[in-house]
Amino acid sequence: MPIATPQSVSADVPFLSPSLKEKPYFTSSSKDSNIVSEDHEVHITDLRSLPESELAGFTTDNSGFQWVKHESKLKGDELFDEEKIKNEYYPEVDAFLKLTLGARRTFIFDHTTRRAPPPGEKFVFGADPQARGPVPRAHVDQTPKAGAERVFLHLGEDAERLSKGRVQIVNVWRPIRGPIRDYPLAVADYRSLNPETDLQATDLRYPNRTGETYSIRYGDHQKWYYIKDQQPDDVLLLKCYESEVEPGRARLTPHTAFFNKDSLTQEFEPRQSIEVRVLVFYTE
């Protein structure tokens, strides 16, 4: 039997430009930033085209991300209903992560729903601060400093004790409707990164505090992946913080939305997605 050839798409992805010599920053409203980006053509491999034996190696601890099948009880517009998200979807995510990752406790500290522009219109990140569209910029949501601070920001009197055990921040990302064709989510394999050259701490300025994310510099050693025609039951887990650093263990997952040029010749509904950001604890 012939071996299937992995399939990929090419896309122009914005990365942090090396021309910026000061620490990058942006505000939570996206109105102010000194970030200088430059586009690079990236070949993004379709996870669906890989053999099962290879897919098994993509886990939150190996690659930083993991593709898991999980069907939510909430469908379509129910995942834009803030009350249903917090009262019904959050408990689903809690149970799902405990089962999938072996977590003992979780704390969901926020979520974001996103809608892409109508077909034919390219989304420009930051052009409308009120529009929560796809984020076409290679990044990681937290640095180790910001990840550790999140425990104390949200867990009150339990924070000191919980921070002494293993802590992660995991994003649970799923389409609200599928298939996603216009702005898929791409993720980079942590094993293909050079943390010394690829990661740049970036200030995220809120009205009352300053957080920190990573901007990503381009490197042709990086390996990027996506799920072609991703459906609502195709859930991506993205590790954004890991407190226990060990050789061979992924610490984070660079990710970005990308404009899929192949969608120009297809019929599709504009992307709709929900991402839930979760503190994951392995002790209670």
mmCIF file with all atom_site columns, C-alpha atoms in Angstrom, residues 60-61 63-65 101 109 139-148 150 167-173 185 187 190 199 212-214 236-243 250-255 275-280:
data_model
loop_
_atom_site.group_PDB
_atom_site.id
_atom_site.type_symbol
_atom_site.label_atom_id
_atom_site.label_alt_id
_atom_site.label_comp_id
_atom_site.label_asym_id
_atom_site.label_entity_id
_atom_site.label_seq_id
_atom_site.pdbx_PDB_ins_code
_atom_site.Cartn_x
_atom_site.Cartn_y
_atom_site.Cartn_z
_atom_site.occupancy
_atom_site.B_iso_or_equiv
_atom_site.pdbx_formal_charge
_atom_site.auth_seq_id
_atom_site.auth_comp_id
_atom_site.auth_asym_id
_atom_site.auth_atom_id
_atom_site.pdbx_PDB_model_num
ATOM 1  C CA . THR A 1 60  ? 0.272   18.982 24.958 1.00 0.00 ? 60  THR A CA 1
ATOM 2  C CA . ASP A 1 61  ? 3.445   17.645 26.577 1.00 0.00 ? 61  ASP A CA 1
ATOM 3  C CA . SER A 1 63  ? 4.271   19.289 20.760 1.00 0.00 ? 63  SER A CA 1
ATOM 4  C CA . GLY A 1 64  ? 2.364   21.783 22.927 1.00 0.00 ? 64  GLY A CA 1
ATOM 5  C CA . PHE A 1 65  ? -0.942  21.124 21.190 1.00 0.00 ? 65  PHE A CA 1
ATOM 6  C CA . LEU A 1 101 ? -5.241  15.608 30.776 1.00 0.00 ? 101 LEU A CA 1
ATOM 7  C CA . PHE A 1 109 ? -10.513 32.692 33.744 1.00 0.00 ? 109 PHE A CA 1
ATOM 8  C CA . HIS A 1 139 ? 1.911   34.707 19.217 1.00 0.00 ? 139 HIS A CA 1
ATOM 9  C CA . VAL A 1 140 ? 1.549   32.895 22.549 1.00 0.00 ? 140 VAL A CA 1
ATOM 10 C CA . ASP A 1 141 ? -1.005  34.176 25.064 1.00 0.00 ? 141 ASP A CA 1
ATOM 11 C CA . GLN A 1 142 ? 1.275   34.110 28.142 1.00 0.00 ? 142 GLN A CA 1
ATOM 12 C CA . THR A 1 143 ? 4.953   34.172 29.019 1.00 0.00 ? 143 THR A CA 1
ATOM 13 C CA . PRO A 1 144 ? 6.087   32.076 32.024 1.00 0.00 ? 144 PRO A CA 1
ATOM 14 C CA . LYS A 1 145 ? 6.002   35.229 34.152 1.00 0.00 ? 145 LYS A CA 1
ATOM 15 C CA . ALA A 1 146 ? 2.429   36.039 33.141 1.00 0.00 ? 146 ALA A CA 1
ATOM 16 C CA . GLY A 1 147 ? 1.322   32.429 33.517 1.00 0.00 ? 147 GLY A CA 1
ATOM 17 C CA . ALA A 1 148 ? 2.590   32.236 37.096 1.00 0.00 ? 148 ALA A CA 1
ATOM 18 C CA . ARG A 1 150 ? -2.439  34.287 36.672 1.00 0.00 ? 150 ARG A CA 1
ATOM 19 C CA . VAL A 1 167 ? 0.272   24.365 36.821 1.00 0.00 ? 167 VAL A CA 1
ATOM 20 C CA . GLN A 1 168 ? -0.573  24.870 33.158 1.00 0.00 ? 168 GLN A CA 1
ATOM 21 C CA . ILE A 1 169 ? -2.624  27.275 31.117 1.00 0.00 ? 169 ILE A CA 1
ATOM 22 C CA . VAL A 1 170 ? -4.467  25.503 28.318 1.00 0.00 ? 170 VAL A CA 1
ATOM 23 C CA . ASN A 1 171 ? -6.653  27.084 25.657 1.00 0.00 ? 171 ASN A CA 1
ATOM 24 C CA . VAL A 1 172 ? -9.597  24.954 24.543 1.00 0.00 ? 172 VAL A CA 1
ATOM 25 C CA . TRP A 1 173 ? -10.323 26.054 20.964 1.00 0.00 ? 173 TRP A CA 1
ATOM 26 C CA . LEU A 1 185 ? -6.026  28.215 13.258 1.00 0.00 ? 185 LEU A CA 1
ATOM 27 C CA . VAL A 1 187 ? -0.197  25.896 15.574 1.00 0.00 ? 187 VAL A CA 1
ATOM 28 C CA . TYR A 1 190 ? 7.194   23.280 20.177 1.00 0.00 ? 190 TYR A CA 1
ATOM 29 C CA . LEU A 1 199 ? 10.229  34.073 21.343 1.00 0.00 ? 199 LEU A CA 1
ATOM 30 C CA . GLU A 1 212 ? 2.964   39.696 29.085 1.00 0.00 ? 212 GLU A CA 1
ATOM 31 C CA . THR A 1 213 ? 2.643   37.582 25.937 1.00 0.00 ? 213 THR A CA 1
ATOM 32 C CA . TYR A 1 214 ? 5.121   36.223 23.422 1.00 0.00 ? 214 TYR A CA 1
ATOM 33 C CA . LEU A 1 236 ? -7.541  21.899 19.719 1.00 0.00 ? 236 LEU A CA 1
ATOM 34 C CA . LEU A 1 237 ? -5.849  22.086 23.102 1.00 0.00 ? 237 LEU A CA 1
ATOM 35 C CA . LEU A 1 238 ? -3.064  24.687 23.165 1.00 0.00 ? 238 LEU A CA 1
ATOM 36 C CA . LYS A 1 239 ? -0.665  24.788 26.083 1.00 0.00 ? 239 LYS A CA 1
ATOM 37 C CA . CYS A 1 240 ? 0.286   28.391 26.794 1.00 0.00 ? 240 CYS A CA 1
ATOM 38 C CA . TYR A 1 241 ? 2.075   27.947 30.119 1.00 0.00 ? 241 TYR A CA 1
ATOM 39 C CA . GLU A 1 242 ? 3.867   25.121 31.925 1.00 0.00 ? 242 GLU A CA 1
ATOM 40 C CA . SER A 1 243 ? 5.250   25.504 35.454 1.00 0.00 ? 243 SER A CA 1
ATOM 41 C CA . ALA A 1 250 ? 6.630   21.371 25.631 1.00 0.00 ? 250 ALA A CA 1
ATOM 42 C CA . ARG A 1 251 ? 6.184   24.665 27.438 1.00 0.00 ? 251 ARG A CA 1
ATOM 43 C CA . LEU A 1 252 ? 3.912   26.539 25.028 1.00 0.00 ? 252 LEU A CA 1
ATOM 44 C CA . THR A 1 253 ? 2.259   26.670 21.612 1.00 0.00 ? 253 THR A CA 1
ATOM 45 C CA . PRO A 1 254 ? 2.737   29.521 19.126 1.00 0.00 ? 254 PRO A CA 1
ATOM 46 C CA . HIS A 1 255 ? -0.423  29.960 17.104 1.00 0.00 ? 255 HIS A CA 1
ATOM 47 C CA . GLU A 1 275 ? -11.629 29.721 22.911 1.00 0.00 ? 275 GLU A CA 1
ATOM 48 C CA . VAL A 1 276 ? -11.670 29.122 26.650 1.00 0.00 ? 276 VAL A CA 1
ATOM 49 C CA . ARG A 1 277 ? -8.532  29.869 28.691 1.00 0.00 ? 277 ARG A CA 1
ATOM 50 C CA . VAL A 1 278 ? -8.029  27.575 31.643 1.00 0.00 ? 278 VAL A CA 1
ATOM 51 C CA . LEU A 1 279 ? -5.664  27.283 34.581 1.00 0.00 ? 279 LEU A CA 1
ATOM 52 C CA . VAL A 1 280 ? -5.028  23.545 34.968 1.00 0.00 ? 280 VAL A CA 1
#
